[in-house]
Amino acid sequence: MIEYVKGELAELTPAMAVVDTGGVGYGLNISLNTYTAIQGKKEVKLFVYEAVREDAYVLYGFSDKQERNLFLLLISVSGVGANTARMILSSMSPSELCDYISTGNEKVLKGIKGIGLKTAQRIIVDLRDKIVTLGITTEIPTGGSMSAPVNNEVKDEALSALAMLGFSPAPSQKVVVKILQEQPDAAVETVVKLALKQIK
């Protein structure tokens, strides 16, 4: 299994990167997010997903693990193939995608080429809890106002503790973020105790 390819960026288009490693040029399918991230660089490191089919062996490259994790989650959804997942990740940033899934915004997902209403709904239902569990979601937006930054370390530990206690990640995330916005210096134990009283 190839974990990543590191070497000289020999060729780059918005859909493909060729990385020269030890005299071998690896052609990797990329999203627009990765294209933007590596544009202008001479040396690159791309995390890899290998798609092995009867008629083809295709490599997909990602500038960071977060994007690859999202790609893997997307292709786990019934009806979403590798090219569709790449299309989704080219249409929006990983944080935007997480926000749309977290808030159940099927309208935006449905607007992406190749995604129908049922597939958009399936993506939201299948991945809403998973993106929180994996820690690759951003704060769930509240009421359209700019949310104050929160202590991610405390947030992650509190969410992990609540998950172990059997609470669903999505409602836990909302409550924990709200507590940390009101009490930025709260310790993990305090956040968990307060969250236990507030999670419905």
mmCIF file of C-alpha atoms in Angstrom:
data_model
loop_
_atom_site.group_PDB
_atom_site.id
_atom_site.type_symbol
_atom_site.label_atom_id
_atom_site.label_comp_id
_atom_site.label_asym_id
_atom_site.label_seq_id
_atom_site.Cartn_x
_atom_site.Cartn_y
_atom_site.Cartn_z
ATOM 1 C CA MET A 1 0.000 0.000 0.000
ATOM 2 C CA ILE A 2 1.315 3.466 -0.913
ATOM 3 C CA GLU A 3 0.874 5.908 1.990
ATOM 4 C CA TYR A 4 2.344 8.968 0.251
ATOM 5 C CA VAL A 5 4.506 10.037 -2.697
ATOM 6 C CA LYS A 6 7.235 12.610 -2.086
ATOM 7 C CA GLY A 7 9.425 14.142 -4.758
ATOM 8 C CA GLU A 8 9.783 16.765 -7.454
ATOM 9 C CA LEU A 9 6.586 18.140 -8.965
ATOM 10 C CA ALA A 10 7.208 17.393 -12.656
ATOM 11 C CA GLU A 11 3.806 18.381 -14.095
ATOM 12 C CA LEU A 12 0.675 19.993 -12.704
ATOM 13 C CA THR A 13 -2.816 20.588 -14.059
ATOM 14 C CA PRO A 14 -5.980 21.317 -12.053
ATOM 15 C CA ALA A 15 -6.862 17.599 -12.231
ATOM 16 C CA MET A 16 -3.492 15.827 -12.261
ATOM 17 C CA ALA A 17 -0.081 16.034 -10.583
ATOM 18 C CA VAL A 18 2.978 14.100 -11.745
ATOM 19 C CA VAL A 19 5.505 13.557 -8.949
ATOM 20 C CA ASP A 20 9.006 12.375 -9.864
ATOM 21 C CA THR A 21 10.290 10.007 -7.163
ATOM 22 C CA GLY A 22 13.565 8.254 -7.852
ATOM 23 C CA GLY A 23 13.172 8.592 -11.595
ATOM 24 C CA VAL A 24 9.598 7.265 -11.630
ATOM 25 C CA GLY A 25 6.803 9.708 -12.476
ATOM 26 C CA TYR A 26 3.651 8.989 -10.464
ATOM 27 C CA GLY A 27 0.496 10.445 -12.006
ATOM 28 C CA LEU A 28 -2.014 11.311 -9.288
ATOM 29 C CA ASN A 29 -5.575 12.537 -9.738
ATOM 30 C CA ILE A 30 -6.066 15.594 -7.528
ATOM 31 C CA SER A 31 -8.831 17.963 -6.433
ATOM 32 C CA LEU A 32 -8.766 21.727 -6.934
ATOM 33 C CA ASN A 33 -8.011 22.107 -3.211
ATOM 34 C CA THR A 34 -4.799 20.108 -3.591
ATOM 35 C CA TYR A 35 -3.964 21.904 -6.849
ATOM 36 C CA THR A 36 -4.172 25.257 -5.048
ATOM 37 C CA ALA A 37 -2.114 23.944 -2.110
ATOM 38 C CA ILE A 38 0.810 22.666 -4.205
ATOM 39 C CA GLN A 39 0.801 25.210 -7.049
ATOM 40 C CA GLY A 40 4.209 26.851 -7.418
ATOM 41 C CA LYS A 41 6.038 24.260 -5.299
ATOM 42 C CA LYS A 42 9.047 22.298 -6.562
ATOM 43 C CA GLU A 43 8.981 19.521 -3.972
ATOM 44 C CA VAL A 44 5.681 18.027 -2.818
ATOM 45 C CA LYS A 45 4.368 15.283 -0.565
ATOM 46 C CA LEU A 46 0.966 13.900 -1.517
ATOM 47 C CA PHE A 47 -0.987 11.407 0.557
ATOM 48 C CA VAL A 48 -2.286 8.617 -1.636
ATOM 49 C CA TYR A 49 -5.447 6.600 -2.162
ATOM 50 C CA GLU A 50 -5.060 3.634 -4.528
ATOM 51 C CA ALA A 51 -8.103 2.656 -6.591
ATOM 52 C CA VAL A 52 -7.530 -0.831 -8.007
ATOM 53 C CA ARG A 53 -10.080 -1.998 -10.537
ATOM 54 C CA GLU A 54 -10.104 -4.816 -13.073
ATOM 55 C CA ASP A 55 -9.424 -2.411 -15.926
ATOM 56 C CA ALA A 56 -7.330 0.263 -14.184
ATOM 57 C CA TYR A 57 -4.956 1.165 -11.367
ATOM 58 C CA VAL A 58 -5.559 4.788 -10.391
ATOM 59 C CA LEU A 59 -3.806 6.929 -7.793
ATOM 60 C CA TYR A 60 -5.477 9.877 -6.065
ATOM 61 C CA GLY A 61 -3.277 12.441 -4.309
ATOM 62 C CA PHE A 62 -4.104 14.793 -1.434
ATOM 63 C CA SER A 63 -2.088 17.661 0.025
ATOM 64 C CA ASP A 64 -3.065 16.680 3.584
ATOM 65 C CA LYS A 65 -4.543 13.784 5.529
ATOM 66 C CA GLN A 66 -7.737 15.672 6.352
ATOM 67 C CA GLU A 67 -8.726 15.847 2.706
ATOM 68 C CA ARG A 68 -7.876 12.176 2.186
ATOM 69 C CA ASN A 69 -9.944 11.200 5.243
ATOM 70 C CA LEU A 70 -12.909 13.107 3.815
ATOM 71 C CA PHE A 71 -12.398 11.440 0.430
ATOM 72 C CA LEU A 72 -12.418 7.986 2.093
ATOM 73 C CA LEU A 73 -15.607 8.870 3.978
ATOM 74 C CA LEU A 74 -17.286 10.105 0.784
ATOM 75 C CA ILE A 75 -16.503 6.947 -1.208
ATOM 76 C CA SER A 76 -17.887 4.851 1.669
ATOM 77 C CA VAL A 77 -21.328 6.324 0.899
ATOM 78 C CA SER A 78 -23.426 4.221 -1.469
ATOM 79 C CA GLY A 79 -23.621 5.920 -4.874
ATOM 80 C CA VAL A 80 -20.472 8.023 -4.440
ATOM 81 C CA GLY A 81 -17.489 6.868 -6.506
ATOM 82 C CA ALA A 82 -13.912 8.157 -6.480
ATOM 83 C CA ASN A 83 -14.466 10.669 -9.285
ATOM 84 C CA THR A 84 -17.641 12.010 -7.667
ATOM 85 C CA ALA A 85 -15.795 12.371 -4.347
ATOM 86 C CA ARG A 86 -13.035 14.292 -6.125
ATOM 87 C CA MET A 87 -15.676 16.512 -7.756
ATOM 88 C CA ILE A 88 -17.153 17.289 -4.316
ATOM 89 C CA LEU A 89 -13.718 18.133 -2.902
ATOM 90 C CA SER A 90 -13.016 20.351 -5.912
ATOM 91 C CA SER A 91 -16.272 22.247 -5.390
ATOM 92 C CA MET A 92 -15.575 23.310 -1.796
ATOM 93 C CA SER A 93 -12.901 23.250 0.880
ATOM 94 C CA PRO A 94 -12.818 20.397 3.442
ATOM 95 C CA SER A 95 -14.029 22.770 6.185
ATOM 96 C CA GLU A 96 -16.934 23.990 4.029
ATOM 97 C CA LEU A 97 -17.908 20.389 3.237
ATOM 98 C CA CYS A 98 -17.853 19.532 6.947
ATOM 99 C CA ASP A 99 -20.030 22.555 7.695
ATOM 100 C CA TYR A 100 -22.571 21.613 5.000
ATOM 101 C CA ILE A 101 -22.755 18.013 6.252
ATOM 102 C CA SER A 102 -22.952 19.114 9.926
ATOM 103 C CA THR A 103 -25.805 21.516 9.220
ATOM 104 C CA GLY A 104 -27.624 19.134 6.846
ATOM 105 C CA ASN A 105 -27.353 21.489 3.863
ATOM 106 C CA GLU A 106 -28.482 19.078 1.140
ATOM 107 C CA LYS A 107 -29.245 21.957 -1.252
ATOM 108 C CA VAL A 108 -25.555 22.867 -1.667
ATOM 109 C CA LEU A 109 -24.483 19.216 -2.022
ATOM 110 C CA LYS A 110 -27.242 18.610 -4.570
ATOM 111 C CA GLY A 111 -25.853 21.475 -6.653
ATOM 112 C CA ILE A 112 -22.636 19.524 -7.356
ATOM 113 C CA LYS A 113 -22.464 17.747 -10.700
ATOM 114 C CA GLY A 114 -23.322 14.064 -10.324
ATOM 115 C CA ILE A 115 -25.066 14.443 -6.940
ATOM 116 C CA GLY A 116 -28.823 13.980 -6.785
ATOM 117 C CA LEU A 117 -31.097 14.690 -3.837
ATOM 118 C CA LYS A 118 -31.035 11.110 -2.524
ATOM 119 C CA THR A 119 -27.236 10.934 -2.670
ATOM 120 C CA ALA A 120 -26.936 14.332 -0.945
ATOM 121 C CA GLN A 121 -29.251 13.140 1.839
ATOM 122 C CA ARG A 122 -27.312 9.863 2.131
ATOM 123 C CA ILE A 123 -24.000 11.747 2.459
ATOM 124 C CA ILE A 124 -25.443 13.837 5.298
ATOM 125 C CA VAL A 125 -27.042 10.907 7.133
ATOM 126 C CA ASP A 126 -24.031 8.586 6.745
ATOM 127 C CA LEU A 127 -21.273 11.085 7.499
ATOM 128 C CA ARG A 128 -22.664 13.637 9.944
ATOM 129 C CA ASP A 129 -21.517 11.731 13.047
ATOM 130 C CA LYS A 130 -18.393 10.290 11.411
ATOM 131 C CA ILE A 131 -16.801 13.653 10.567
ATOM 132 C CA VAL A 132 -17.127 14.680 14.217
ATOM 133 C CA THR A 133 -15.796 11.355 15.527
ATOM 134 C CA LEU A 134 -12.745 11.605 13.289
ATOM 135 C CA GLY A 135 -12.131 15.160 14.443
ATOM 136 C CA ILE A 136 -12.123 16.578 10.917
ATOM 137 C CA THR A 137 -15.090 18.852 11.303
ATOM 138 C CA THR A 138 -14.904 22.524 12.108
ATOM 139 C CA GLU A 139 -17.188 24.164 14.629
ATOM 140 C CA ILE A 140 -20.800 23.875 13.609
ATOM 141 C CA PRO A 141 -21.902 27.376 12.622
ATOM 142 C CA THR A 142 -24.459 28.951 14.943
ATOM 143 C CA GLY A 143 -26.995 31.422 13.661
ATOM 144 C CA GLY A 144 -24.773 32.780 10.921
ATOM 145 C CA SER A 145 -22.705 34.909 13.308
ATOM 146 C CA MET A 146 -18.942 34.565 13.494
ATOM 147 C CA SER A 147 -18.228 32.087 16.262
ATOM 148 C CA ALA A 148 -15.431 32.825 18.691
ATOM 149 C CA PRO A 149 -12.443 30.485 18.471
ATOM 150 C CA VAL A 150 -12.431 27.697 21.047
ATOM 151 C CA ASN A 151 -9.697 25.633 22.680
ATOM 152 C CA ASN A 152 -9.560 22.677 20.276
ATOM 153 C CA GLU A 153 -7.567 20.475 22.637
ATOM 154 C CA VAL A 154 -10.152 20.788 25.407
ATOM 155 C CA LYS A 155 -12.985 20.478 22.870
ATOM 156 C CA ASP A 156 -11.561 17.262 21.394
ATOM 157 C CA GLU A 157 -10.947 15.687 24.814
ATOM 158 C CA ALA A 158 -14.447 16.604 25.986
ATOM 159 C CA LEU A 159 -16.044 15.197 22.819
ATOM 160 C CA SER A 160 -14.017 12.013 23.180
ATOM 161 C CA ALA A 161 -15.147 11.621 26.802
ATOM 162 C CA LEU A 162 -18.789 12.214 25.861
ATOM 163 C CA ALA A 163 -18.536 9.705 23.000
ATOM 164 C CA MET A 164 -17.206 7.098 25.459
ATOM 165 C CA LEU A 165 -20.181 7.854 27.681
ATOM 166 C CA GLY A 166 -22.447 6.964 24.771
ATOM 167 C CA PHE A 167 -23.501 10.421 23.559
ATOM 168 C CA SER A 168 -23.951 11.085 19.853
ATOM 169 C CA PRO A 169 -21.172 13.344 18.474
ATOM 170 C CA ALA A 170 -23.367 15.862 16.626
ATOM 171 C CA PRO A 171 -25.384 17.221 19.603
ATOM 172 C CA SER A 172 -22.296 16.923 21.845
ATOM 173 C CA GLN A 173 -20.289 19.106 19.451
ATOM 174 C CA LYS A 174 -22.876 21.927 19.530
ATOM 175 C CA VAL A 175 -23.064 21.938 23.327
ATOM 176 C CA VAL A 176 -19.292 21.709 23.905
ATOM 177 C CA VAL A 177 -18.518 24.537 21.460
ATOM 178 C CA LYS A 178 -21.180 26.730 23.112
ATOM 179 C CA ILE A 179 -19.740 26.054 26.589
ATOM 180 C CA LEU A 180 -16.186 26.842 25.451
ATOM 181 C CA GLN A 181 -17.322 30.064 23.781
ATOM 182 C CA GLU A 182 -18.919 31.174 27.055
ATOM 183 C CA GLN A 183 -16.080 29.846 29.258
ATOM 184 C CA PRO A 184 -12.868 29.779 27.164
ATOM 185 C CA ASP A 185 -10.686 28.738 30.126
ATOM 186 C CA ALA A 186 -12.878 25.865 31.329
ATOM 187 C CA ALA A 187 -11.098 22.578 32.085
ATOM 188 C CA VAL A 188 -12.089 19.358 30.317
ATOM 189 C CA GLU A 189 -13.872 17.968 33.397
ATOM 190 C CA THR A 190 -15.892 21.183 33.775
ATOM 191 C CA VAL A 191 -16.908 21.134 30.108
ATOM 192 C CA VAL A 192 -17.978 17.480 30.328
ATOM 193 C CA LYS A 193 -19.993 18.072 33.521
ATOM 194 C CA LEU A 194 -21.767 21.085 32.026
ATOM 195 C CA ALA A 195 -22.380 19.239 28.763
ATOM 196 C CA LEU A 196 -23.980 16.287 30.575
ATOM 197 C CA LYS A 197 -26.597 18.693 31.957
ATOM 198 C CA GLN A 198 -27.290 20.316 28.594
ATOM 199 C CA ILE A 199 -27.233 17.508 26.010
ATOM 200 C CA LYS A 200 -30.767 16.487 25.207
#
